[in-house]
mmCIF file of N, CA and C in Angstrom:
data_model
loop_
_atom_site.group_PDB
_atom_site.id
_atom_site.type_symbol
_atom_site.label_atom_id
_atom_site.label_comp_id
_atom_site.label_asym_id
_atom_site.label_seq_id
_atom_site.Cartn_x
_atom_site.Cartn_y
_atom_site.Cartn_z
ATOM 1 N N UNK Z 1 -10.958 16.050 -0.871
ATOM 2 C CA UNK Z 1 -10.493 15.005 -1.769
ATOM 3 C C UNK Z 1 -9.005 14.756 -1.544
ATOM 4 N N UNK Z 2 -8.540 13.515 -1.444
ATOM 5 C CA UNK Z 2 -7.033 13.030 -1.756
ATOM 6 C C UNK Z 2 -6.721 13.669 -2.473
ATOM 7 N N UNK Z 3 -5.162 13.630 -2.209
ATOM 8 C CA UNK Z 3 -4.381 13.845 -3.685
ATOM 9 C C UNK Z 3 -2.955 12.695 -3.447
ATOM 10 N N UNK Z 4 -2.198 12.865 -4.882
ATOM 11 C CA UNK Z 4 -1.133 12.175 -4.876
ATOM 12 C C UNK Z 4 -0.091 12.260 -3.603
ATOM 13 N N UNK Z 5 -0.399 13.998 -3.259
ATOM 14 C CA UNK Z 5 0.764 14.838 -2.741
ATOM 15 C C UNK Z 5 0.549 14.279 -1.480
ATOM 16 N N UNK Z 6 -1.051 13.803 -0.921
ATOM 17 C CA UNK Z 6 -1.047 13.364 0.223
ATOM 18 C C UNK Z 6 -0.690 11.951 0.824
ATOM 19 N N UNK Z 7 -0.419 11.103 -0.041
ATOM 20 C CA UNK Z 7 0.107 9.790 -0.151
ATOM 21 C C UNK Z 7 1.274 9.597 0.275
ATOM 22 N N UNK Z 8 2.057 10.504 -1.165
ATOM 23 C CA UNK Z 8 3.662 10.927 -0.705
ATOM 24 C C UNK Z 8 3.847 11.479 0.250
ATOM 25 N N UNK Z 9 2.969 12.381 1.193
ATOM 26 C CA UNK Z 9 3.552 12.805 2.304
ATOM 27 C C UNK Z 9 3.685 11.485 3.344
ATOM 28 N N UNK Z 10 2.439 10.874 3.094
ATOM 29 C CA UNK Z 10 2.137 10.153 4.037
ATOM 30 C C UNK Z 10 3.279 8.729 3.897
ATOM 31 N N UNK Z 11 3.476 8.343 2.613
ATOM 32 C CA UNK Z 11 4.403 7.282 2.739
ATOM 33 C C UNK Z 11 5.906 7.778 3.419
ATOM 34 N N UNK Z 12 5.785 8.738 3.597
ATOM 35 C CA UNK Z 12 7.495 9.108 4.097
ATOM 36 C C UNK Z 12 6.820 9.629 5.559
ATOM 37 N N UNK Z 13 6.424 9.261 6.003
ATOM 38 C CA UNK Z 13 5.610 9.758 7.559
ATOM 39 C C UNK Z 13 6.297 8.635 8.335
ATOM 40 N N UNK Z 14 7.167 9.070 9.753
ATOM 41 C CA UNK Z 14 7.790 8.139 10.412
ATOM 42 C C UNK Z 14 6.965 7.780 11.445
ATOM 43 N N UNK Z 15 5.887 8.591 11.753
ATOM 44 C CA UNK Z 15 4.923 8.650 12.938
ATOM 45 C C UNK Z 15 3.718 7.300 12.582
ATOM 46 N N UNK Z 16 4.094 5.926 13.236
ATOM 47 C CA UNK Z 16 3.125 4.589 12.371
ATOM 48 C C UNK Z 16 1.801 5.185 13.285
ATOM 49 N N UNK Z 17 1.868 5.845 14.598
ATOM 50 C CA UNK Z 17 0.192 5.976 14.984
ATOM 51 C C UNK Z 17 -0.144 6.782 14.066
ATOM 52 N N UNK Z 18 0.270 7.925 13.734
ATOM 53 C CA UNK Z 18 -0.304 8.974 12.904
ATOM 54 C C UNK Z 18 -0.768 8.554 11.685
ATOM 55 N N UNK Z 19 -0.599 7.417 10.769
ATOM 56 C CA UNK Z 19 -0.609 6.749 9.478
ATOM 57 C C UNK Z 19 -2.059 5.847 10.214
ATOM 58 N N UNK Z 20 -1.666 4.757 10.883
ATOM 59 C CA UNK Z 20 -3.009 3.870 11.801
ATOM 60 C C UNK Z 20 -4.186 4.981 11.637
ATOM 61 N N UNK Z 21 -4.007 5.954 12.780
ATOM 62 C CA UNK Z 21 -4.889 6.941 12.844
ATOM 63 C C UNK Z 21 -6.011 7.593 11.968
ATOM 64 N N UNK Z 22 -5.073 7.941 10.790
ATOM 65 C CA UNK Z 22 -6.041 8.287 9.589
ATOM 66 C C UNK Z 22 -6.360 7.224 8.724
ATOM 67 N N UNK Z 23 -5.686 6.117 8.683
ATOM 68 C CA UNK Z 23 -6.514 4.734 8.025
ATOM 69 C C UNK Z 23 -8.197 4.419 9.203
ATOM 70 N N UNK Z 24 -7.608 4.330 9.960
ATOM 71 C CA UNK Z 24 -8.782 4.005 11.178
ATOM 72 C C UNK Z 24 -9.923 5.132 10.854
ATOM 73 N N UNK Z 25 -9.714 6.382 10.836
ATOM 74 C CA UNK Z 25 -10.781 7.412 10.634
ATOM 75 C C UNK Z 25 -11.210 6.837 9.032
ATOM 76 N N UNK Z 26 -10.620 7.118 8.359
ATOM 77 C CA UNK Z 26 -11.304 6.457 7.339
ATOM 78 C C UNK Z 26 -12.349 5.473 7.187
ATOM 79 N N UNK Z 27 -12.342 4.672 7.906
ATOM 80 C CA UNK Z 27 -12.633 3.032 7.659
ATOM 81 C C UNK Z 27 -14.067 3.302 9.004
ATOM 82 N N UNK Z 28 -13.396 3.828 10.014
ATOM 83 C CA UNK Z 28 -14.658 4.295 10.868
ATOM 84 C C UNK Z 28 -14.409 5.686 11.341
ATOM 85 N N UNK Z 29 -15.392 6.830 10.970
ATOM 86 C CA UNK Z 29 -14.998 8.438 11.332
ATOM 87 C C UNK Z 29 -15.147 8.380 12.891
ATOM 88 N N UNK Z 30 -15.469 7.365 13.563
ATOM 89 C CA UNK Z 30 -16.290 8.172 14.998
ATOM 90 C C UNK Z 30 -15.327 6.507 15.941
ATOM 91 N N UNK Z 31 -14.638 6.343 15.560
ATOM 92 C CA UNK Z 31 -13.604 5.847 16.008
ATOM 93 C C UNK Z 31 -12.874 6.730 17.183
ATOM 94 N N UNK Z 32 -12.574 5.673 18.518
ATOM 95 C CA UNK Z 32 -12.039 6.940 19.357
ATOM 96 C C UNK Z 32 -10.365 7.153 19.271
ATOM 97 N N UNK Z 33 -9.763 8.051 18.424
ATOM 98 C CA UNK Z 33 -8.392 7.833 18.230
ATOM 99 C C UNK Z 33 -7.495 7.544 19.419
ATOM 100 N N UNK Z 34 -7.544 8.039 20.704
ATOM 101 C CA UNK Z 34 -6.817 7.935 21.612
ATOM 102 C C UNK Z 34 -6.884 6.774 22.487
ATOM 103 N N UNK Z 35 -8.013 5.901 22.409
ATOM 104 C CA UNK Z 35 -8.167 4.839 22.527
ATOM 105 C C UNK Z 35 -7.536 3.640 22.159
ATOM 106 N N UNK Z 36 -7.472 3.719 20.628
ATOM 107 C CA UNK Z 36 -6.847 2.788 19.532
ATOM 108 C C UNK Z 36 -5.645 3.249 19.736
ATOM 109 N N UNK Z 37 -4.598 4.488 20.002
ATOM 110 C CA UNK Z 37 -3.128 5.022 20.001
ATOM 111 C C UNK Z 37 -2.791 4.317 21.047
ATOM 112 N N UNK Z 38 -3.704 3.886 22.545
ATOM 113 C CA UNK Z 38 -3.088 3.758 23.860
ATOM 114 C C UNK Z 38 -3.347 2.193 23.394
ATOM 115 N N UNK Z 39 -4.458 1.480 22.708
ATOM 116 C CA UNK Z 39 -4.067 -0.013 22.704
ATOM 117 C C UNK Z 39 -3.047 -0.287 21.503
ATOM 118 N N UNK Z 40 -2.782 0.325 20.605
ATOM 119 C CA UNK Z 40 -1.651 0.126 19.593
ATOM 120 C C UNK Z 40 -0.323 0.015 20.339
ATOM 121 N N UNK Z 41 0.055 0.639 21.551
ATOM 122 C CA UNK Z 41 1.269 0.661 22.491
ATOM 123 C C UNK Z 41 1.227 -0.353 23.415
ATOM 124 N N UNK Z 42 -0.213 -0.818 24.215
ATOM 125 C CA UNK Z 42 -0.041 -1.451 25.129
ATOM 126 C C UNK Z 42 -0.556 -2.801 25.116
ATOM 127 N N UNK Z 43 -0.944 -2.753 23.991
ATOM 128 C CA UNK Z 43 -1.596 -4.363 23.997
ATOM 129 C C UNK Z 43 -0.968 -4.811 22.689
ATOM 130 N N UNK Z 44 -0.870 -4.224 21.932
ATOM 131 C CA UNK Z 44 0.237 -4.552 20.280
ATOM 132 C C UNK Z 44 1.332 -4.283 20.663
ATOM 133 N N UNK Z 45 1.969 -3.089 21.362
ATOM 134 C CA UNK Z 45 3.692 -2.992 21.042
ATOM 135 C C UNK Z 45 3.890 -2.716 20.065
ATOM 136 N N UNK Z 46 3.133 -1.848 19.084
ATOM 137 C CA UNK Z 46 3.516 -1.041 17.712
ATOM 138 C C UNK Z 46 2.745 -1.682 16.670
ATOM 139 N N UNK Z 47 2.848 -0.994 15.506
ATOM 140 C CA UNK Z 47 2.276 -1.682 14.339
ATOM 141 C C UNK Z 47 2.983 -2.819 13.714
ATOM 142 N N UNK Z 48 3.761 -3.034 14.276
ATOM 143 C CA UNK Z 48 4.472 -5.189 14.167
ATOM 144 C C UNK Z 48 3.093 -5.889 14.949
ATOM 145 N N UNK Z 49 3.646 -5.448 15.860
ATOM 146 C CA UNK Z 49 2.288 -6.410 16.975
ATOM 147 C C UNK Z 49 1.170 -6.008 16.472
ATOM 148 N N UNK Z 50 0.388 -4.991 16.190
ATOM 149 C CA UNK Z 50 -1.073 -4.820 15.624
ATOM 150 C C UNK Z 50 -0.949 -5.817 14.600
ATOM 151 N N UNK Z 51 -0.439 -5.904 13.192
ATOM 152 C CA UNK Z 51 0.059 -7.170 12.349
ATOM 153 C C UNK Z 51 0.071 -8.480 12.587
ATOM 154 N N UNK Z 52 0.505 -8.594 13.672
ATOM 155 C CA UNK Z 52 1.048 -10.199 13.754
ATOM 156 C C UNK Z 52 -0.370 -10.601 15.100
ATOM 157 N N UNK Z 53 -0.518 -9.962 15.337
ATOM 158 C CA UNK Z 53 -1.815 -10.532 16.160
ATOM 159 C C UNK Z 53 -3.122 -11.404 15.665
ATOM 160 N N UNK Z 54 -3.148 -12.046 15.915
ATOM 161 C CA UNK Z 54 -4.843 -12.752 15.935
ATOM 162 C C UNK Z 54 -6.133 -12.347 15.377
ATOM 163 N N UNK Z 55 -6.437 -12.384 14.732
ATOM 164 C CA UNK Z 55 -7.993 -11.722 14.607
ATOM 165 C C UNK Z 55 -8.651 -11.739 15.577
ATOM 166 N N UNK Z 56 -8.764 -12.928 16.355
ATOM 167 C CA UNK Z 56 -9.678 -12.919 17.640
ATOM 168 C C UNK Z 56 -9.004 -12.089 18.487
ATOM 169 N N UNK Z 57 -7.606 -11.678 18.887
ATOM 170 C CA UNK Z 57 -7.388 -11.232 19.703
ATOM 171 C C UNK Z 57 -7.614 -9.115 19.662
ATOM 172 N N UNK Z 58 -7.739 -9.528 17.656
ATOM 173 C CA UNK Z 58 -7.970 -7.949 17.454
ATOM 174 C C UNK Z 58 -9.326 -7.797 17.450
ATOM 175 N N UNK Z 59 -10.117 -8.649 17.271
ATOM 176 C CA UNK Z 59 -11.905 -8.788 17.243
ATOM 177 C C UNK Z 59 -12.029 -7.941 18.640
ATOM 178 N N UNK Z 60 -11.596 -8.349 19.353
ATOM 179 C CA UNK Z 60 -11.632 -8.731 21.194
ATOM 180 C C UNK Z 60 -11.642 -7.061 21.771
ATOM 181 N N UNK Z 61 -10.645 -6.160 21.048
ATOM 182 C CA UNK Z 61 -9.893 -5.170 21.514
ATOM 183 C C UNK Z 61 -11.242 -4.535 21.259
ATOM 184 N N UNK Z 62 -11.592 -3.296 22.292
ATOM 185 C CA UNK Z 62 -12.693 -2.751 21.797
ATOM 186 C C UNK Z 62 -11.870 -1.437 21.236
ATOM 187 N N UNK Z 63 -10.888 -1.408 21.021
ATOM 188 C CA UNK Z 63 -10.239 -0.024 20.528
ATOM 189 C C UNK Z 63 -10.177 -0.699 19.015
ATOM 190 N N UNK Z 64 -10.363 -1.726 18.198
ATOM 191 C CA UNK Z 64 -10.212 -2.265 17.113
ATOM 192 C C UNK Z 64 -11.354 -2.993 16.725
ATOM 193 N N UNK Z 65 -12.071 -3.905 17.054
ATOM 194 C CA UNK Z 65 -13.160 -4.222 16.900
ATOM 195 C C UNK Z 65 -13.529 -5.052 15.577
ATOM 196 N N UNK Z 66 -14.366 -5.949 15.364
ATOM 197 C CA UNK Z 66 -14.225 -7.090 14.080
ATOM 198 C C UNK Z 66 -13.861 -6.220 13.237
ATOM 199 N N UNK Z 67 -14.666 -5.290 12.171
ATOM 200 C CA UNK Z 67 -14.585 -4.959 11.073
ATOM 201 C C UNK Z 67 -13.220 -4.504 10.645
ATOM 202 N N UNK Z 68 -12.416 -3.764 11.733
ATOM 203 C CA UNK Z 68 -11.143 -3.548 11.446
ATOM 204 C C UNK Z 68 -10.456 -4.655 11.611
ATOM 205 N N UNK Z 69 -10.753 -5.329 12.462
ATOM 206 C CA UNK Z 69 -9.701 -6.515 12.583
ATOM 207 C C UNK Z 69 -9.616 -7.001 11.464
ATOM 208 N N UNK Z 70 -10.855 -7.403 10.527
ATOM 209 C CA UNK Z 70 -11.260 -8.029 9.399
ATOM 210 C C UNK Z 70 -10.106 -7.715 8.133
ATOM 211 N N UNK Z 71 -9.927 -6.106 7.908
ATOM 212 C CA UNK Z 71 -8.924 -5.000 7.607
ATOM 213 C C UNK Z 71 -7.974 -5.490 7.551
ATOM 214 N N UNK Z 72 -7.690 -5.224 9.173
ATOM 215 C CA UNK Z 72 -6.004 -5.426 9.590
ATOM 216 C C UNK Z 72 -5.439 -6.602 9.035
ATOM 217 N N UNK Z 73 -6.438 -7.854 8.989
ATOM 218 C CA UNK Z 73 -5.793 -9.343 8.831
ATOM 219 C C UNK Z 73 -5.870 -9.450 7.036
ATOM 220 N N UNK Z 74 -6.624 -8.469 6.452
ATOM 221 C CA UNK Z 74 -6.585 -8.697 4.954
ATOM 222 C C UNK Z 74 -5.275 -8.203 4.545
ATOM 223 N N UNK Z 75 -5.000 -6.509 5.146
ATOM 224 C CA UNK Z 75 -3.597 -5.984 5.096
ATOM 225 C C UNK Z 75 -2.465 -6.754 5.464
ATOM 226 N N UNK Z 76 -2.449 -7.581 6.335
ATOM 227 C CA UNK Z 76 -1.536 -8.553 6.900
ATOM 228 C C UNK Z 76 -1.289 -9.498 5.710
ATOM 229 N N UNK Z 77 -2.060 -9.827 5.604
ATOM 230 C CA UNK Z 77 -2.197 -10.888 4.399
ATOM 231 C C UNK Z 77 -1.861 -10.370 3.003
ATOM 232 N N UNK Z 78 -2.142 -9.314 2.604
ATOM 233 C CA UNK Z 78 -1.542 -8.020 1.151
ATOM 234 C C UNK Z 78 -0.078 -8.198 1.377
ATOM 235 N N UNK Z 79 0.152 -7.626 2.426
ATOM 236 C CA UNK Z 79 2.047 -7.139 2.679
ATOM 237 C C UNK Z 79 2.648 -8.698 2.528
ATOM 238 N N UNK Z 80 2.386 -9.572 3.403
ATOM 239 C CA UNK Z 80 2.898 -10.704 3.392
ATOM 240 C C UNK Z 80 3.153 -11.199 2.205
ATOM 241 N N UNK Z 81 2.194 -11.304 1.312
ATOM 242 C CA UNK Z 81 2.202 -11.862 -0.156
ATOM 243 C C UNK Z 81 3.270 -11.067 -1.300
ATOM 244 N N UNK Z 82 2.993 -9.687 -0.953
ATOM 245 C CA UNK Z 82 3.921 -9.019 -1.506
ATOM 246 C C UNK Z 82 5.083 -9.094 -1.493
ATOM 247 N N UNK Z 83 5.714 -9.267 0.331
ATOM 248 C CA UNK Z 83 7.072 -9.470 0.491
ATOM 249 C C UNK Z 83 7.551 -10.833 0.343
ATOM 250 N N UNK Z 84 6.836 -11.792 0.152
ATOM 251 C CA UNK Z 84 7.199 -12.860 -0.265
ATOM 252 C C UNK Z 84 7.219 -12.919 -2.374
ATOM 253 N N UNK Z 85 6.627 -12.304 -3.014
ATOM 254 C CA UNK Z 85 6.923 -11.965 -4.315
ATOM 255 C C UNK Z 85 8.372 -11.664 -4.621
ATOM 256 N N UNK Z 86 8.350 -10.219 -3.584
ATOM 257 C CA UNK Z 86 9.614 -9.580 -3.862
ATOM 258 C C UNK Z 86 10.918 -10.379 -3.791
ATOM 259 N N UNK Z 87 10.785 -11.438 -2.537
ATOM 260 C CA UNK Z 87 11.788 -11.996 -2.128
ATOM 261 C C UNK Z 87 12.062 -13.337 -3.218
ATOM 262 N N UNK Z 88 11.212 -13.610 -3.922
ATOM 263 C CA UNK Z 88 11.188 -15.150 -4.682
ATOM 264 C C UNK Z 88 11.780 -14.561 -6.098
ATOM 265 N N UNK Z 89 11.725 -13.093 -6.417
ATOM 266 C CA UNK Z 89 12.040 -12.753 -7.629
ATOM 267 C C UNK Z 89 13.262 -11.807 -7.513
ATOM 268 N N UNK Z 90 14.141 -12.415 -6.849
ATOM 269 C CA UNK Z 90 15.450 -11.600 -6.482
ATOM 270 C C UNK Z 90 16.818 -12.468 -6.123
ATOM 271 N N UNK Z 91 17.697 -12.190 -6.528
ATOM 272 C CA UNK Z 91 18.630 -13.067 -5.336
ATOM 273 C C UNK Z 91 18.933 -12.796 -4.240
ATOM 274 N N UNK Z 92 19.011 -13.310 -3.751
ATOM 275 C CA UNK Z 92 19.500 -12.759 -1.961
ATOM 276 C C UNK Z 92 20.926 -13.100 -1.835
ATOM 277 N N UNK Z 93 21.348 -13.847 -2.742
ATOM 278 C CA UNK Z 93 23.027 -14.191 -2.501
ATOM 279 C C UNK Z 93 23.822 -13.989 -3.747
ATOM 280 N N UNK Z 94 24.336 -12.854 -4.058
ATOM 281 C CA UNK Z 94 24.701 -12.617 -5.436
ATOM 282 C C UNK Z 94 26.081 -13.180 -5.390
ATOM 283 N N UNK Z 95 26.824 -13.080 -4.394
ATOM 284 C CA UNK Z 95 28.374 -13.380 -4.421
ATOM 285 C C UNK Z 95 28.837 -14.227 -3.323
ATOM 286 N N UNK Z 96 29.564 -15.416 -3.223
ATOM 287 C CA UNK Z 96 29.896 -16.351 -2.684
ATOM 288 C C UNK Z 96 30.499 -15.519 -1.035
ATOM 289 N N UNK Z 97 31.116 -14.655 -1.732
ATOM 290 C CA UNK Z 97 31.776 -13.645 -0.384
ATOM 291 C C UNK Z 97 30.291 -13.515 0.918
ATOM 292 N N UNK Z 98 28.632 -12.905 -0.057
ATOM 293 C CA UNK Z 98 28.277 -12.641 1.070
ATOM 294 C C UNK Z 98 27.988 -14.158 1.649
ATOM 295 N N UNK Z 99 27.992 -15.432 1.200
ATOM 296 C CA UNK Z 99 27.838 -16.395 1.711
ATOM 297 C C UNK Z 99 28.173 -16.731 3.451
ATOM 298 N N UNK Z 100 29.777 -16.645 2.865
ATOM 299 C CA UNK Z 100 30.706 -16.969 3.920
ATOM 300 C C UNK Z 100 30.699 -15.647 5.043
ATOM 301 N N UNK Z 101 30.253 -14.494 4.884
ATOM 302 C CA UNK Z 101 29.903 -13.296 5.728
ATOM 303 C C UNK Z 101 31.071 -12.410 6.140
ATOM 304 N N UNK Z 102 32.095 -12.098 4.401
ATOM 305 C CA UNK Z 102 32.833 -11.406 4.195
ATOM 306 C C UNK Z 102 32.409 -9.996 3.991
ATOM 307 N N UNK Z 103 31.144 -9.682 3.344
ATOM 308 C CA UNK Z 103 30.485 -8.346 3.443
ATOM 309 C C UNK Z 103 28.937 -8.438 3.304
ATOM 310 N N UNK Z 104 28.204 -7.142 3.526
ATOM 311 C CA UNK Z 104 26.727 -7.638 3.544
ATOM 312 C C UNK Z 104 26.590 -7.449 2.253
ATOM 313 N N UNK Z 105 25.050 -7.883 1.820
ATOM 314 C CA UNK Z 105 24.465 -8.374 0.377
ATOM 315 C C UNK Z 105 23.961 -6.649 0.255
ATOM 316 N N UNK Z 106 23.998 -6.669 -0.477
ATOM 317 C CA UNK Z 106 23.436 -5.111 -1.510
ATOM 318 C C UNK Z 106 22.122 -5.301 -0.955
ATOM 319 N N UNK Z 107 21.485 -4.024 -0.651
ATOM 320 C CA UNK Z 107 19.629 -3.415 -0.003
ATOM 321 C C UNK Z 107 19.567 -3.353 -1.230
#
């Protein structure tokens, strides 16, 4: 069984195959991991490119295959919406200074 503790480990995990990896086992156990690690590098260029890719082009991958692609493009579509929330309910320009690009805007 999950726990909280394994979440938190996992959200502070810098390793994005290692995170892919156990989402992928999840979703399919008999998934070939080293397969999906070598097309996550060479045909995505990281988990940006797994993201921003195509459905057809992730349908296509036999290291990914529809049902995940299906996944990947719903997750694509989650984060996107989110970071566009975040960004509409914030200012991005609090002080005229960072305007003119006297210092950067507060993270």
């Amino acid at each position: 069984m999950l726990t909280d503790a394994f979440f938190d480990q996992l959200s502070v995990c810098d390793n994005d195959h290692e995170i892919l990896v156990k989402f992928i086992k999840l979703i399919d156990p008999s998934a070939d991991e080293g397969a999906f690690t070598h097309a996550l590098e060479s045909q995505f260029g990281g988990i940006m490119g797994l993201f921003a890719a195509s459905y057809s082009k992730l349908a296509r991958n036999n290291a990914v295959g529809e049902n995940l692609a299906i996944l990947i493009k719903y997750m694509q579509i989650i984060l996107l919406r989110t970071m566009k929330t975040k960004i509409r309910n914030r200012d991005l320009i609090s002080n005229i200074s960072h305007l003119k690009g006297n210092c950067s805007p507060p993270i």
